[in-house]
Amino acid sequence: MYPFLRLFWQLFITRNAPRLPLTGTHVSHHFCMPWDIDLWRELNNGRTLTIYDLGRIPLAGRVGLIGALRRNRWGLAIAGASVRYRRRIRMFEKIEMRSRAVFWDSRFLYIEQSMWKANGECANHIIYRAAVTGREGIVAPGDVMATMDHQDDVPEAPEWVAAWIEADAMRPWPPMQGIQE
């Protein structure tokens, strides 16, 4: 089940948080609950992606994106992701999540998130490609930024993000064509 109560809690506790610049970092704290674990008593990899919503959505609010989405009746769709898992997160372990936008191009916003253990180790890290969508399809990030009254220059894509964009563009779509059963 989607963690609506946890999401509403995060939105509640950040409702008066100061606004962030577009590339500002939102920091939040979470616990790995019993319903988040897998058979190995650690945070389930799929649940990790859901818990990342608990940082990404408040980030969107703090940079002004949620307001722009509501005003224009736009949506926000995840169009791709690449994740690295490096350390286990056990039941009841507290984590710190860091979320920030790192880059945008003519179609997508790129959002980086990470989860950190109490001992300072990074447990996992993800880069998302997100699209703002409207009735006509994808809304150009430049138009979104204008609606949000942001005049910031587009940051340069970090080398690893640019490499991921390039590698992902080479993937065939639709996938698995020509595979014989």
CSV table of C-alpha atoms in Angstrom, one decimal:
chain,number,residue,atom,x,y,z
A,1,MET,CA,0.0,0.0,0.0
A,2,TYR,CA,1.2,3.5,-0.8
A,3,PRO,CA,2.4,5.4,2.3
A,4,PHE,CA,-0.1,8.2,2.2
A,5,LEU,CA,0.1,8.9,5.9
A,6,ARG,CA,3.8,9.2,5.8
A,7,LEU,CA,3.6,11.5,2.7
A,8,PHE,CA,1.0,13.7,4.4
A,9,TRP,CA,3.2,13.9,7.5
A,10,GLN,CA,6.2,15.0,5.4
A,11,LEU,CA,4.1,17.6,3.6
A,12,PHE,CA,2.8,18.8,7.0
A,13,ILE,CA,6.2,19.2,8.6
A,14,THR,CA,7.6,21.0,5.6
A,15,ARG,CA,4.6,23.3,5.0
A,16,ASN,CA,6.4,26.3,6.6
A,17,ALA,CA,9.9,25.3,5.5
A,18,PRO,CA,11.8,28.0,3.6
A,19,ARG,CA,11.6,28.0,-0.1
A,20,LEU,CA,14.5,26.4,-1.8
A,21,PRO,CA,16.3,27.5,-5.0
A,22,LEU,CA,15.7,25.1,-8.0
A,23,THR,CA,18.8,23.1,-7.3
A,24,GLY,CA,18.6,23.4,-3.5
A,25,THR,CA,18.7,20.2,-1.4
A,26,HIS,CA,15.7,19.1,0.7
A,27,VAL,CA,16.7,16.9,3.7
A,28,SER,CA,14.2,14.6,5.3
A,29,HIS,CA,14.3,11.8,7.9
A,30,HIS,CA,12.5,8.5,7.7
A,31,PHE,CA,12.4,5.1,9.4
A,32,CYS,CA,12.4,1.7,7.8
A,33,MET,CA,9.1,0.2,9.1
A,34,PRO,CA,8.1,-3.5,9.3
A,35,TRP,CA,5.9,-3.1,6.2
A,36,ASP,CA,8.9,-1.8,4.2
A,37,ILE,CA,11.0,-4.9,4.6
A,38,ASP,CA,11.5,-8.0,2.4
A,39,LEU,CA,12.2,-11.6,3.3
A,40,TRP,CA,15.8,-10.7,4.3
A,41,ARG,CA,14.5,-8.2,6.9
A,42,GLU,CA,15.8,-5.1,5.1
A,43,LEU,CA,14.3,-2.3,3.1
A,44,ASN,CA,12.8,-3.8,0.0
A,45,ASN,CA,14.3,-2.4,-3.2
A,46,GLY,CA,10.8,-1.6,-4.7
A,47,ARG,CA,9.7,0.1,-1.5
A,48,THR,CA,12.9,2.2,-1.6
A,49,LEU,CA,11.6,3.8,-4.8
A,50,THR,CA,8.2,4.5,-3.1
A,51,ILE,CA,9.9,6.0,0.0
A,52,TYR,CA,11.9,8.3,-2.3
A,53,ASP,CA,8.5,9.9,-3.1
A,54,LEU,CA,8.5,11.1,0.6
A,55,GLY,CA,11.5,13.4,-0.3
A,56,ARG,CA,10.8,14.2,-3.9
A,57,ILE,CA,7.2,15.5,-3.4
A,58,PRO,CA,8.1,17.9,-0.5
A,59,LEU,CA,11.1,19.0,-2.6
A,60,ALA,CA,8.7,19.9,-5.4
A,61,GLY,CA,6.7,21.9,-3.0
A,62,ARG,CA,9.7,23.8,-1.6
A,63,VAL,CA,11.0,24.8,-5.0
A,64,GLY,CA,7.5,26.0,-6.1
A,65,LEU,CA,6.8,23.2,-8.6
A,66,ILE,CA,3.7,21.9,-6.9
A,67,GLY,CA,2.0,25.3,-7.1
A,68,ALA,CA,2.8,25.5,-10.8
A,69,LEU,CA,1.4,22.0,-11.4
A,70,ARG,CA,-1.8,22.9,-9.6
A,71,ARG,CA,-2.2,26.3,-11.3
A,72,ASN,CA,-1.8,24.8,-14.8
A,73,ARG,CA,-3.4,21.5,-14.2
A,74,TRP,CA,-0.2,19.7,-15.1
A,75,GLY,CA,1.0,16.4,-13.9
A,76,LEU,CA,4.5,15.0,-13.1
A,77,ALA,CA,5.5,11.7,-14.5
A,78,ILE,CA,8.6,9.7,-13.9
A,79,ALA,CA,10.1,8.8,-17.3
A,80,GLY,CA,13.2,6.9,-16.1
A,81,ALA,CA,15.5,6.1,-13.2
A,82,SER,CA,18.8,4.6,-12.4
A,83,VAL,CA,19.5,3.4,-8.9
A,84,ARG,CA,22.5,2.0,-7.0
A,85,TYR,CA,22.1,0.0,-3.8
A,86,ARG,CA,25.2,-0.2,-1.6
A,87,ARG,CA,24.2,-0.7,2.0
A,88,ARG,CA,21.4,-2.5,3.7
A,89,ILE,CA,18.8,-0.6,5.6
A,90,ARG,CA,17.3,-2.7,8.4
A,91,MET,CA,13.9,-2.5,10.1
A,92,PHE,CA,13.5,0.5,12.4
A,93,GLU,CA,16.7,2.0,11.1
A,94,LYS,CA,16.6,5.8,10.7
A,95,ILE,CA,17.7,7.3,7.4
A,96,GLU,CA,18.4,10.7,6.2
A,97,MET,CA,17.2,11.4,2.6
A,98,ARG,CA,18.6,14.1,0.4
A,99,SER,CA,16.7,15.3,-2.6
A,100,ARG,CA,17.6,17.9,-5.3
A,101,ALA,CA,17.2,18.8,-8.9
A,102,VAL,CA,20.5,18.6,-10.7
A,103,PHE,CA,19.7,19.5,-14.3
A,104,TRP,CA,16.9,20.0,-16.9
A,105,ASP,CA,16.9,19.9,-20.7
A,106,SER,CA,14.3,20.6,-23.3
A,107,ARG,CA,12.0,17.8,-22.1
A,108,PHE,CA,12.9,16.5,-18.7
A,109,LEU,CA,13.9,17.4,-15.1
A,110,TYR,CA,16.6,15.3,-13.5
A,111,ILE,CA,16.3,14.7,-9.8
A,112,GLU,CA,18.9,13.1,-7.6
A,113,GLN,CA,18.2,11.5,-4.3
A,114,SER,CA,20.2,9.5,-1.7
A,115,MET,CA,19.6,7.7,1.6
A,116,TRP,CA,22.2,8.0,4.3
A,117,LYS,CA,22.6,5.7,7.4
A,118,ALA,CA,23.2,7.1,10.9
A,119,ASN,CA,26.9,6.1,10.6
A,120,GLY,CA,27.3,8.4,7.6
A,121,GLU,CA,27.3,5.7,4.9
A,122,CYS,CA,25.3,6.2,1.8
A,123,ALA,CA,22.9,3.3,1.5
A,124,ASN,CA,21.6,4.0,-2.0
A,125,HIS,CA,21.4,6.7,-4.7
A,126,ILE,CA,19.0,7.4,-7.6
A,127,ILE,CA,18.7,9.7,-10.5
A,128,TYR,CA,15.2,10.3,-11.9
A,129,ARG,CA,14.1,11.7,-15.2
A,130,ALA,CA,10.7,13.4,-14.7
A,131,ALA,CA,8.4,15.1,-17.2
A,132,VAL,CA,5.8,17.7,-16.5
A,133,THR,CA,2.8,16.8,-18.5
A,134,GLY,CA,-0.2,18.7,-19.8
A,135,ARG,CA,-3.1,18.2,-22.2
A,136,GLU,CA,-0.7,18.6,-25.2
A,137,GLY,CA,1.9,16.2,-23.8
A,138,ILE,CA,5.3,17.0,-22.2
A,139,VAL,CA,5.6,20.7,-21.1
A,140,ALA,CA,9.1,22.0,-21.7
A,141,PRO,CA,11.0,22.7,-18.5
A,142,GLY,CA,11.7,26.2,-19.7
A,143,ASP,CA,8.0,26.9,-19.8
A,144,VAL,CA,7.6,25.4,-16.3
A,145,MET,CA,10.5,27.6,-15.0
A,146,ALA,CA,8.8,30.7,-16.5
A,147,THR,CA,5.6,29.8,-14.8
A,148,MET,CA,7.4,29.5,-11.5
A,149,ASP,CA,9.1,32.9,-12.1
A,150,HIS,CA,12.6,31.3,-12.1
A,151,GLN,CA,15.1,33.1,-14.2
A,152,ASP,CA,18.0,30.7,-13.3
A,153,ASP,CA,20.3,29.5,-16.0
A,154,VAL,CA,20.1,25.8,-16.7
A,155,PRO,CA,22.9,24.1,-14.7
A,156,GLU,CA,25.4,22.1,-16.6
A,157,ALA,CA,24.6,18.4,-16.5
A,158,PRO,CA,27.1,16.5,-14.3
A,159,GLU,CA,29.2,14.2,-16.4
A,160,TRP,CA,27.6,11.1,-14.9
A,161,VAL,CA,24.1,12.4,-15.6
A,162,ALA,CA,25.0,13.3,-19.2
A,163,ALA,CA,26.5,9.8,-19.6
A,164,TRP,CA,23.3,8.2,-18.2
A,165,ILE,CA,21.1,10.3,-20.6
A,166,GLU,CA,23.3,9.2,-23.5
A,167,ALA,CA,23.3,5.5,-22.5
A,168,ASP,CA,19.5,5.5,-22.0
A,169,ALA,CA,18.9,7.0,-25.4
A,170,MET,CA,20.6,4.0,-26.9
A,171,ARG,CA,18.2,1.5,-25.4
A,172,PRO,CA,15.8,0.0,-27.9
A,173,TRP,CA,12.1,0.8,-27.6
A,174,PRO,CA,10.0,-1.2,-27.5
A,175,PRO,CA,12.4,-3.5,-25.7
A,176,MET,CA,13.2,-7.2,-26.3
A,177,GLN,CA,12.3,-7.2,-30.0
A,178,GLY,CA,13.4,-10.3,-31.9
A,179,ILE,CA,13.6,-12.6,-28.8
A,180,GLN,CA,12.5,-16.1,-29.6
A,181,GLU,CA,10.7,-18.2,-27.0
